[in-house]
Amino acid sequence: HIYVFEMALLSLQLTMILVLLRPFRLGKKLPLYGIDWWGILHWTLFLFAISYLFVYGQLLDWFSSTKIVLCTLISVLWGILLLFRTLTLKRPLISPAVFRLPNVTAAIMLVLLGQIFLNTTGNVLSPITSAVMHLDDLHVAALNWWITIGIILGGLFCYCWFTHLNYSFRYLFAISFLALTLHHALLYFSFGYNVGEQQLYLPYALKGFGNIILFAAAGKYMTIGVPLQIFAQMLGYMALFR
């Protein structure tokens, strides 16, 4: 039912855009010239293969499955083909200059490091809350409200940071990983047979707080020094890792 609900929300959003926005253009219409249509097809197939590999790899016991072996070969071959096309084509879908942006590379590495932090506790918390604490699905889902509170507080903190403080990004990244580290530390000392649901409120809030600060800081940091010509490509490149 969640997909039906999402489709209804997206339909409402599209309707509001069509009704509330005036249909005017700043310039004349331009033909769809220079779009790498084959690149779109190649990137789509490559991402499908990568997604299948990591989603179903563990389920199918990785390389003991013929499908996973075939999918791995397709991913490698298509990745080499994409790299060759990107370096040799005049107007590729994603310009090679995108891969040489130091801020984007650093932001991607920080996001991946943050995901390692979050995925680790995600894998541990599920058996703890169900098998040890004996919480039902409704109570486990209710804990996510504390993540939401942390996200709201982190969003307000980032707003104040970027509008009033505007210090170095390194301090903002340090605060985000400090919150994620405290999230792990509090969970470590909370685990036990006598743990109560209330002891998880603060760790969950810190998870949302650190996560939103990390993504907000990375999203703003990677735009520094990016020329307008490859700005949209840079966003697409970042979205792949997201």
Tab-separated table of N, CA and C in Angstrom, residues 1-155:
chain	number	residue	atom	x	y	z
A	1	HIS	N	0.807	-1.213	0.000
A	1	HIS	CA	0.000	0.000	0.000
A	1	HIS	C	0.846	1.271	0.000
A	2	ILE	N	2.097	1.142	0.469
A	2	ILE	CA	2.939	2.348	0.529
A	2	ILE	C	3.216	2.880	-0.872
A	3	TYR	N	3.292	2.011	-1.868
A	3	TYR	CA	3.558	2.469	-3.235
A	3	TYR	C	2.357	3.221	-3.803
A	4	VAL	N	1.157	2.747	-3.487
A	4	VAL	CA	-0.046	3.468	-3.909
A	4	VAL	C	-0.077	4.847	-3.268
A	5	PHE	N	0.286	4.910	-1.994
A	5	PHE	CA	0.323	6.187	-1.281
A	5	PHE	C	1.361	7.124	-1.897
A	6	GLU	N	2.540	6.598	-2.236
A	6	GLU	CA	3.587	7.418	-2.849
A	6	GLU	C	3.153	7.923	-4.227
A	7	MET	N	2.494	7.070	-5.006
A	7	MET	CA	2.019	7.501	-6.318
A	7	MET	C	0.974	8.610	-6.192
A	8	ALA	N	0.128	8.509	-5.175
A	8	ALA	CA	-0.869	9.556	-4.957
A	8	ALA	C	-0.203	10.880	-4.585
A	9	LEU	N	0.827	10.819	-3.743
A	9	LEU	CA	1.543	12.036	-3.364
A	9	LEU	C	2.265	12.650	-4.561
A	10	LEU	N	2.900	11.817	-5.374
A	10	LEU	CA	3.601	12.323	-6.557
A	10	LEU	C	2.623	12.914	-7.564
A	11	SER	N	1.463	12.291	-7.711
A	11	SER	CA	0.439	12.846	-8.607
A	11	SER	C	-0.042	14.199	-8.102
A	12	LEU	N	-0.220	14.322	-6.791
A	12	LEU	CA	-0.609	15.610	-6.213
A	12	LEU	C	0.475	16.659	-6.435
A	13	GLN	N	1.737	16.244	-6.294
A	13	GLN	CA	2.853	17.168	-6.514
A	13	GLN	C	2.884	17.652	-7.967
A	14	LEU	N	2.734	16.741	-8.914
A	14	LEU	CA	2.726	17.122	-10.326
A	14	LEU	C	1.553	18.045	-10.647
A	15	THR	N	0.402	17.763	-10.046
A	15	THR	CA	-0.769	18.618	-10.275
A	15	THR	C	-0.526	20.031	-9.752
A	16	MET	N	0.087	20.141	-8.582
A	16	MET	CA	0.378	21.458	-8.013
A	16	MET	C	1.363	22.220	-8.888
A	17	ILE	N	2.355	21.509	-9.449
A	17	ILE	CA	3.327	22.162	-10.329
A	17	ILE	C	2.640	22.693	-11.581
A	18	LEU	N	1.765	21.877	-12.175
A	18	LEU	CA	1.071	22.291	-13.396
A	18	LEU	C	0.118	23.450	-13.147
A	19	VAL	N	-0.501	23.485	-11.956
A	19	VAL	CA	-1.496	24.518	-11.672
A	19	VAL	C	-0.860	25.808	-11.172
A	20	LEU	N	0.139	25.698	-10.322
A	20	LEU	CA	0.663	26.871	-9.630
A	20	LEU	C	1.808	27.563	-10.361
A	21	LEU	N	2.528	26.860	-11.221
A	21	LEU	CA	3.661	27.476	-11.914
A	21	LEU	C	3.218	28.019	-13.274
A	22	ARG	N	3.656	29.220	-13.599
A	22	ARG	CA	3.314	29.824	-14.884
A	22	ARG	C	4.163	29.200	-15.997
A	23	PRO	N	3.570	28.877	-17.132
A	23	PRO	CA	4.322	28.230	-18.228
A	23	PRO	C	5.065	29.258	-19.088
A	24	PHE	N	6.150	29.814	-18.557
A	24	PHE	CA	6.945	30.736	-19.365
A	24	PHE	C	8.388	30.246	-19.409
A	25	ARG	N	9.105	30.613	-20.438
A	25	ARG	CA	10.492	30.202	-20.627
A	25	ARG	C	11.391	31.431	-20.686
A	26	LEU	N	12.595	31.265	-20.180
A	26	LEU	CA	13.568	32.358	-20.226
A	26	LEU	C	14.193	32.498	-21.611
A	27	GLY	N	14.127	31.463	-22.400
A	27	GLY	CA	14.695	31.506	-23.739
A	27	GLY	C	13.905	30.619	-24.675
A	28	LYS	N	14.303	30.583	-25.903
A	28	LYS	CA	13.584	29.762	-26.875
A	28	LYS	C	13.877	28.288	-26.640
A	29	LYS	N	13.009	27.460	-27.165
A	29	LYS	CA	13.184	26.023	-27.023
A	29	LYS	C	14.423	25.563	-27.789
A	30	LEU	N	15.158	24.657	-27.159
A	30	LEU	CA	16.367	24.120	-27.785
A	30	LEU	C	16.125	22.663	-28.167
A	31	PRO	N	16.659	22.235	-29.292
A	31	PRO	CA	16.508	20.824	-29.673
A	31	PRO	C	17.326	19.931	-28.750
A	32	LEU	N	16.908	18.667	-28.673
A	32	LEU	CA	17.623	17.699	-27.839
A	32	LEU	C	18.900	17.268	-28.559
A	33	TYR	N	19.847	18.215	-28.610
A	33	TYR	CA	21.088	17.974	-29.350
A	33	TYR	C	22.207	17.649	-28.362
A	34	GLY	N	23.011	16.687	-28.729
A	34	GLY	CA	24.177	16.374	-27.914
A	34	GLY	C	23.898	15.479	-26.721
A	35	ILE	N	22.689	14.935	-26.604
A	35	ILE	CA	22.388	14.031	-25.491
A	35	ILE	C	22.882	12.634	-25.832
A	36	ASP	N	23.609	12.051	-24.915
A	36	ASP	CA	24.186	10.720	-25.122
A	36	ASP	C	23.123	9.659	-24.811
A	37	TRP	N	22.252	9.399	-25.807
A	37	TRP	CA	21.168	8.441	-25.583
A	37	TRP	C	21.709	7.034	-25.343
A	38	TRP	N	22.738	6.650	-26.087
A	38	TRP	CA	23.338	5.339	-25.855
A	38	TRP	C	23.980	5.276	-24.467
A	39	GLY	N	24.518	6.401	-24.030
A	39	GLY	CA	25.081	6.448	-22.681
A	39	GLY	C	24.022	6.211	-21.612
A	40	ILE	N	22.824	6.769	-21.827
A	40	ILE	CA	21.725	6.527	-20.891
A	40	ILE	C	21.409	5.037	-20.825
A	41	LEU	N	21.380	4.388	-21.998
A	41	LEU	CA	21.098	2.951	-22.034
A	41	LEU	C	22.190	2.157	-21.325
A	42	HIS	N	23.458	2.501	-21.607
A	42	HIS	CA	24.579	1.771	-20.995
A	42	HIS	C	24.612	1.965	-19.478
A	43	TRP	N	24.407	3.186	-19.006
A	43	TRP	CA	24.393	3.432	-17.568
A	43	TRP	C	23.228	2.709	-16.902
A	44	THR	N	22.081	2.659	-17.580
A	44	THR	CA	20.925	1.972	-17.020
A	44	THR	C	21.202	0.482	-16.850
A	45	LEU	N	21.759	-0.157	-17.886
A	45	LEU	CA	22.077	-1.583	-17.801
A	45	LEU	C	23.139	-1.855	-16.733
A	46	PHE	N	24.130	-0.971	-16.666
A	46	PHE	CA	25.194	-1.139	-15.671
A	46	PHE	C	24.637	-1.040	-14.251
A	47	LEU	N	23.776	-0.066	-14.007
A	47	LEU	CA	23.209	0.109	-12.672
A	47	LEU	C	22.228	-1.002	-12.322
A	48	PHE	N	21.501	-1.505	-13.333
A	48	PHE	CA	20.637	-2.658	-13.084
A	48	PHE	C	21.472	-3.857	-12.623
A	49	ALA	N	22.591	-4.103	-13.309
A	49	ALA	CA	23.444	-5.237	-12.956
A	49	ALA	C	24.046	-5.069	-11.565
A	50	ILE	N	24.522	-3.858	-11.265
A	50	ILE	CA	25.097	-3.607	-9.955
A	50	ILE	C	24.045	-3.776	-8.852
A	51	SER	N	22.853	-3.256	-9.101
A	51	SER	CA	21.788	-3.361	-8.108
A	51	SER	C	21.411	-4.822	-7.857
A	52	TYR	N	21.262	-5.587	-8.921
A	52	TYR	CA	20.927	-7.000	-8.774
A	52	TYR	C	22.022	-7.740	-8.004
A	53	LEU	N	23.282	-7.387	-8.300
A	53	LEU	CA	24.415	-8.065	-7.667
A	53	LEU	C	24.394	-7.877	-6.154
A	54	PHE	N	24.189	-6.652	-5.701
A	54	PHE	CA	24.282	-6.382	-4.265
A	54	PHE	C	22.980	-6.643	-3.526
A	55	VAL	N	21.851	-6.624	-4.229
A	55	VAL	CA	20.583	-6.903	-3.561
A	55	VAL	C	20.384	-8.404	-3.369
A	56	TYR	N	20.722	-9.182	-4.391
A	56	TYR	CA	20.447	-10.620	-4.344
A	56	TYR	C	21.694	-11.474	-4.117
A	57	GLY	N	22.861	-10.836	-3.943
A	57	GLY	CA	24.088	-11.609	-3.757
A	57	GLY	C	24.042	-12.498	-2.538
A	58	GLN	N	23.707	-11.932	-1.400
A	58	GLN	CA	23.667	-12.719	-0.170
A	58	GLN	C	22.534	-13.738	-0.204
A	59	LEU	N	21.403	-13.345	-0.796
A	59	LEU	CA	20.255	-14.251	-0.865
A	59	LEU	C	20.573	-15.504	-1.677
A	60	LEU	N	21.346	-15.328	-2.753
A	60	LEU	CA	21.672	-16.453	-3.643
A	60	LEU	C	23.044	-17.059	-3.338
A	61	ASP	N	23.630	-16.711	-2.185
A	61	ASP	CA	24.917	-17.254	-1.750
A	61	ASP	C	26.045	-16.883	-2.713
A	62	TRP	N	26.017	-15.659	-3.154
A	62	TRP	CA	27.072	-15.063	-3.960
A	62	TRP	C	27.488	-15.944	-5.136
A	63	PHE	N	28.777	-16.298	-5.208
A	63	PHE	CA	29.306	-16.913	-6.432
A	63	PHE	C	28.996	-18.397	-6.558
A	64	SER	N	28.240	-18.933	-5.633
A	64	SER	CA	27.721	-20.294	-5.848
A	64	SER	C	26.511	-20.275	-6.773
A	65	SER	N	26.020	-19.082	-7.061
A	65	SER	CA	24.882	-18.922	-7.964
A	65	SER	C	25.373	-18.521	-9.354
A	66	THR	N	24.850	-19.180	-10.369
A	66	THR	CA	25.199	-18.848	-11.750
A	66	THR	C	24.739	-17.441	-12.110
A	67	LYS	N	23.602	-17.030	-11.568
A	67	LYS	CA	23.079	-15.698	-11.858
A	67	LYS	C	24.013	-14.609	-11.333
A	68	ILE	N	24.549	-14.802	-10.140
A	68	ILE	CA	25.443	-13.804	-9.562
A	68	ILE	C	26.760	-13.759	-10.324
A	69	VAL	N	27.259	-14.905	-10.731
A	69	VAL	CA	28.495	-14.937	-11.532
A	69	VAL	C	28.288	-14.205	-12.850
A	70	LEU	N	27.168	-14.500	-13.521
A	70	LEU	CA	26.860	-13.833	-14.789
A	70	LEU	C	26.674	-12.334	-14.579
A	71	CYS	N	25.994	-11.958	-13.512
A	71	CYS	CA	25.764	-10.544	-13.225
A	71	CYS	C	27.071	-9.815	-12.924
A	72	THR	N	27.998	-10.496	-12.250
A	72	THR	CA	29.307	-9.902	-11.970
A	72	THR	C	30.084	-9.660	-13.258
A	73	LEU	N	30.065	-10.636	-14.162
A	73	LEU	CA	30.757	-10.478	-15.449
A	73	LEU	C	30.159	-9.323	-16.250
A	74	ILE	N	28.832	-9.252	-16.249
A	74	ILE	CA	28.166	-8.156	-16.969
A	74	ILE	C	28.544	-6.805	-16.358
A	75	SER	N	28.588	-6.731	-15.028
A	75	SER	CA	28.938	-5.476	-14.363
A	75	SER	C	30.348	-5.041	-14.706
A	76	VAL	N	31.289	-5.985	-14.687
A	76	VAL	CA	32.686	-5.645	-14.985
A	76	VAL	C	32.847	-5.211	-16.436
A	77	LEU	N	32.265	-6.004	-17.352
A	77	LEU	CA	32.398	-5.683	-18.776
A	77	LEU	C	31.718	-4.356	-19.103
A	78	TRP	N	30.538	-4.148	-18.550
A	78	TRP	CA	29.833	-2.892	-18.826
A	78	TRP	C	30.537	-1.707	-18.177
A	79	GLY	N	31.170	-1.940	-17.018
A	79	GLY	CA	31.930	-0.866	-16.391
A	79	GLY	C	33.125	-0.454	-17.240
A	80	ILE	N	33.815	-1.436	-17.826
A	80	ILE	CA	34.943	-1.138	-18.720
A	80	ILE	C	34.456	-0.403	-19.969
A	81	LEU	N	33.325	-0.855	-20.522
A	81	LEU	CA	32.759	-0.193	-21.694
A	81	LEU	C	32.377	1.254	-21.377
A	82	LEU	N	31.760	1.483	-20.218
A	82	LEU	CA	31.387	2.835	-19.822
A	82	LEU	C	32.616	3.724	-19.658
A	83	LEU	N	33.654	3.181	-19.053
A	83	LEU	CA	34.883	3.958	-18.864
A	83	LEU	C	35.494	4.329	-20.210
A	84	PHE	N	35.508	3.375	-21.145
A	84	PHE	CA	36.064	3.641	-22.474
A	84	PHE	C	35.243	4.699	-23.206
A	85	ARG	N	33.905	4.576	-23.162
A	85	ARG	CA	33.050	5.551	-23.837
A	85	ARG	C	33.187	6.939	-23.224
A	86	THR	N	33.280	6.986	-21.888
A	86	THR	CA	33.381	8.274	-21.201
A	86	THR	C	34.666	8.999	-21.572
A	87	LEU	N	35.752	8.260	-21.732
A	87	LEU	CA	37.045	8.877	-22.025
A	87	LEU	C	37.227	9.222	-23.504
A	88	THR	N	36.473	8.566	-24.384
A	88	THR	CA	36.693	8.765	-25.812
A	88	THR	C	35.581	9.548	-26.502
A	89	LEU	N	34.395	9.585	-25.914
A	89	LEU	CA	33.271	10.249	-26.573
A	89	LEU	C	33.382	11.761	-26.416
A	90	LYS	N	32.901	12.480	-27.430
A	90	LYS	CA	32.982	13.943	-27.395
A	90	LYS	C	32.065	14.530	-26.340
A	91	ARG	N	30.830	14.046	-26.272
A	91	ARG	CA	29.878	14.532	-25.278
A	91	ARG	C	29.258	13.340	-24.550
A	92	PRO	N	29.970	12.769	-23.567
A	92	PRO	CA	29.408	11.628	-22.827
A	92	PRO	C	28.335	12.068	-21.849
A	93	LEU	N	27.574	11.107	-21.370
A	93	LEU	CA	26.505	11.406	-20.423
A	93	LEU	C	27.067	12.031	-19.149
A	94	ILE	N	28.165	11.494	-18.635
A	94	ILE	CA	28.867	12.059	-17.479
A	94	ILE	C	30.290	12.379	-17.914
A	95	SER	N	30.655	13.644	-17.868
A	95	SER	CA	31.954	14.091	-18.348
A	95	SER	C	33.076	13.551	-17.458
A	96	PRO	N	34.235	13.227	-18.041
A	96	PRO	CA	35.368	12.773	-17.218
A	96	PRO	C	35.809	13.802	-16.190
A	97	ALA	N	35.509	15.090	-16.448
A	97	ALA	CA	35.896	16.126	-15.480
A	97	ALA	C	35.194	15.940	-14.141
A	98	VAL	N	34.024	15.286	-14.149
A	98	VAL	CA	33.291	15.071	-12.904
A	98	VAL	C	34.081	14.179	-11.955
A	99	PHE	N	34.762	13.173	-12.517
A	99	PHE	CA	35.491	12.226	-11.684
A	99	PHE	C	36.778	12.814	-11.117
A	100	ARG	N	37.180	13.986	-11.609
A	100	ARG	CA	38.419	14.608	-11.139
A	100	ARG	C	38.175	15.748	-10.162
A	101	LEU	N	36.940	15.941	-9.726
A	101	LEU	CA	36.628	16.999	-8.766
A	101	LEU	C	36.978	16.528	-7.355
A	102	PRO	N	37.946	17.162	-6.699
A	102	PRO	CA	38.384	16.663	-5.375
A	102	PRO	C	37.302	16.768	-4.310
A	103	ASN	N	36.492	17.827	-4.347
A	103	ASN	CA	35.447	17.971	-3.338
A	103	ASN	C	34.395	16.873	-3.464
A	104	VAL	N	34.069	16.523	-4.705
A	104	VAL	CA	33.067	15.478	-4.922
A	104	VAL	C	33.594	14.133	-4.436
A	105	THR	N	34.854	13.833	-4.741
A	105	THR	CA	35.450	12.572	-4.285
A	105	THR	C	35.477	12.486	-2.763
A	106	ALA	N	35.882	13.584	-2.114
A	106	ALA	CA	35.923	13.593	-0.647
A	106	ALA	C	34.526	13.430	-0.054
A	107	ALA	N	33.529	14.094	-0.644
A	107	ALA	CA	32.158	13.980	-0.143
A	107	ALA	C	31.637	12.554	-0.295
A	108	ILE	N	31.956	11.914	-1.421
A	108	ILE	CA	31.515	10.539	-1.644
A	108	ILE	C	32.145	9.598	-0.614
A	109	MET	N	33.440	9.769	-0.345
A	109	MET	CA	34.112	8.918	0.626
A	109	MET	C	33.507	9.095	2.021
A	110	LEU	N	33.166	10.328	2.381
A	110	LEU	CA	32.549	10.575	3.691
A	110	LEU	C	31.156	9.949	3.775
A	111	VAL	N	30.396	10.042	2.683
A	111	VAL	CA	29.064	9.438	2.671
A	111	VAL	C	29.157	7.918	2.792
A	112	LEU	N	30.097	7.315	2.060
A	112	LEU	CA	30.270	5.862	2.150
A	112	LEU	C	30.710	5.451	3.548
A	113	LEU	N	31.599	6.237	4.164
A	113	LEU	CA	32.030	5.940	5.533
A	113	LEU	C	30.858	6.053	6.498
A	114	GLY	N	30.020	7.063	6.299
A	114	GLY	CA	28.839	7.204	7.139
A	114	GLY	C	27.877	6.042	6.982
A	115	GLN	N	27.748	5.517	5.764
A	115	GLN	CA	26.864	4.372	5.546
A	115	GLN	C	27.378	3.124	6.245
A	116	ILE	N	28.701	2.979	6.319
A	116	ILE	CA	29.265	1.848	7.073
A	116	ILE	C	28.872	1.960	8.537
A	117	PHE	N	28.949	3.177	9.084
A	117	PHE	CA	28.522	3.405	10.467
A	117	PHE	C	27.064	2.987	10.659
A	118	LEU	N	26.200	3.441	9.756
A	118	LEU	CA	24.767	3.236	9.929
A	118	LEU	C	24.364	1.795	9.666
A	119	ASN	N	24.955	1.169	8.657
A	119	ASN	CA	24.583	-0.204	8.324
A	119	ASN	C	25.006	-1.185	9.414
A	120	THR	N	26.119	-0.867	10.101
A	120	THR	CA	26.594	-1.756	11.156
A	120	THR	C	25.565	-1.868	12.271
A	121	THR	N	25.121	-0.736	12.779
A	121	THR	CA	24.128	-0.773	13.851
A	121	THR	C	22.771	-1.257	13.345
A	122	GLY	N	22.458	-0.983	12.085
A	122	GLY	CA	21.188	-1.461	11.544
A	122	GLY	C	21.094	-2.970	11.560
A	123	ASN	N	22.203	-3.646	11.249
A	123	ASN	CA	22.207	-5.107	11.251
A	123	ASN	C	22.158	-5.684	12.659
A	124	VAL	N	22.687	-4.942	13.643
A	124	VAL	CA	22.730	-5.441	15.015
A	124	VAL	C	21.425	-5.157	15.755
A	125	LEU	N	20.826	-3.984	15.493
A	125	LEU	CA	19.661	-3.563	16.260
A	125	LEU	C	18.446	-4.443	16.013
A	126	SER	N	18.303	-4.939	14.797
A	126	SER	CA	17.108	-5.730	14.479
A	126	SER	C	16.994	-6.982	15.345
A	127	PRO	N	18.038	-7.827	15.447
A	127	PRO	CA	17.898	-8.998	16.344
A	127	PRO	C	17.838	-8.620	17.820
A	128	ILE	N	18.463	-7.490	18.214
A	128	ILE	CA	18.431	-7.087	19.623
A	128	ILE	C	17.016	-6.688	20.030
A	129	THR	N	16.379	-5.831	19.211
A	129	THR	CA	15.046	-5.349	19.568
A	129	THR	C	13.985	-6.450	19.501
A	130	SER	N	14.180	-7.422	18.609
A	130	SER	CA	13.169	-8.475	18.468
A	130	SER	C	13.439	-9.679	19.370
A	131	ALA	N	14.667	-10.192	19.368
A	131	ALA	CA	14.969	-11.425	20.095
A	131	ALA	C	15.291	-11.186	21.570
A	132	VAL	N	16.002	-10.103	21.875
A	132	VAL	CA	16.426	-9.847	23.254
A	132	VAL	C	15.390	-9.007	24.008
A	133	MET	N	14.968	-7.888	23.395
A	133	MET	CA	14.030	-6.994	24.065
A	133	MET	C	12.576	-7.408	23.871
A	134	HIS	N	12.329	-8.295	22.897
A	134	HIS	CA	10.986	-8.815	22.620
A	134	HIS	C	9.999	-7.697	22.303
A	135	LEU	N	10.430	-6.736	21.511
A	135	LEU	CA	9.544	-5.659	21.079
A	135	LEU	C	8.794	-6.103	19.826
A	136	ASP	N	7.513	-5.762	19.753
A	136	ASP	CA	6.750	-6.107	18.558
A	136	ASP	C	7.036	-5.087	17.456
A	137	ASP	N	6.447	-5.314	16.288
A	137	ASP	CA	6.741	-4.469	15.124
A	137	ASP	C	6.333	-3.016	15.350
A	138	LEU	N	5.223	-2.803	16.060
A	138	LEU	CA	4.756	-1.444	16.286
A	138	LEU	C	5.715	-0.661	17.175
A	139	HIS	N	6.258	-1.296	18.210
A	139	HIS	CA	7.199	-0.618	19.093
A	139	HIS	C	8.532	-0.363	18.387
A	140	VAL	N	8.959	-1.310	17.570
A	140	VAL	CA	10.195	-1.105	16.802
A	140	VAL	C	10.024	0.051	15.822
A	141	ALA	N	8.864	0.108	15.159
A	141	ALA	CA	8.611	1.202	14.224
A	141	ALA	C	8.490	2.536	14.956
A	142	ALA	N	7.937	2.521	16.171
A	142	ALA	CA	7.785	3.762	16.934
A	142	ALA	C	9.131	4.356	17.323
A	143	LEU	N	10.156	3.520	17.441
A	143	LEU	CA	11.492	4.037	17.757
A	143	LEU	C	12.018	4.957	16.657
A	144	ASN	N	11.522	4.756	15.441
A	144	ASN	CA	11.981	5.601	14.334
A	144	ASN	C	11.547	7.052	14.493
A	145	TRP	N	10.532	7.315	15.334
A	145	TRP	CA	10.157	8.706	15.581
A	145	TRP	C	11.295	9.472	16.241
A	146	TRP	N	12.115	8.775	17.016
A	146	TRP	CA	13.265	9.442	17.635
A	146	TRP	C	14.332	9.759	16.602
A	147	ILE	N	14.445	8.931	15.561
A	147	ILE	CA	15.323	9.276	14.440
A	147	ILE	C	14.796	10.523	13.743
A	148	THR	N	13.468	10.600	13.595
A	148	THR	CA	12.866	11.784	12.984
A	148	THR	C	13.149	13.050	13.795
A	149	ILE	N	13.056	12.935	15.122
A	149	ILE	CA	13.379	14.079	15.978
A	149	ILE	C	14.827	14.505	15.783
A	150	GLY	N	15.734	13.522	15.700
A	150	GLY	CA	17.140	13.842	15.453
A	150	GLY	C	17.358	14.504	14.109
A	151	ILE	N	16.609	14.062	13.084
A	151	ILE	CA	16.724	14.663	11.753
A	151	ILE	C	16.260	16.121	11.783
A	152	ILE	N	15.146	16.382	12.472
A	152	ILE	CA	14.643	17.760	12.560
A	152	ILE	C	15.644	18.657	13.287
A	153	LEU	N	16.186	18.170	14.412
A	153	LEU	CA	17.172	18.951	15.158
A	153	LEU	C	18.441	19.163	14.333
A	154	GLY	N	18.865	18.114	13.599
A	154	GLY	CA	20.039	18.260	12.746
A	154	GLY	C	19.811	19.229	11.611
A	155	GLY	N	18.593	19.232	11.053
A	155	GLY	CA	18.281	20.183	9.992
A	155	GLY	C	18.303	21.617	10.496
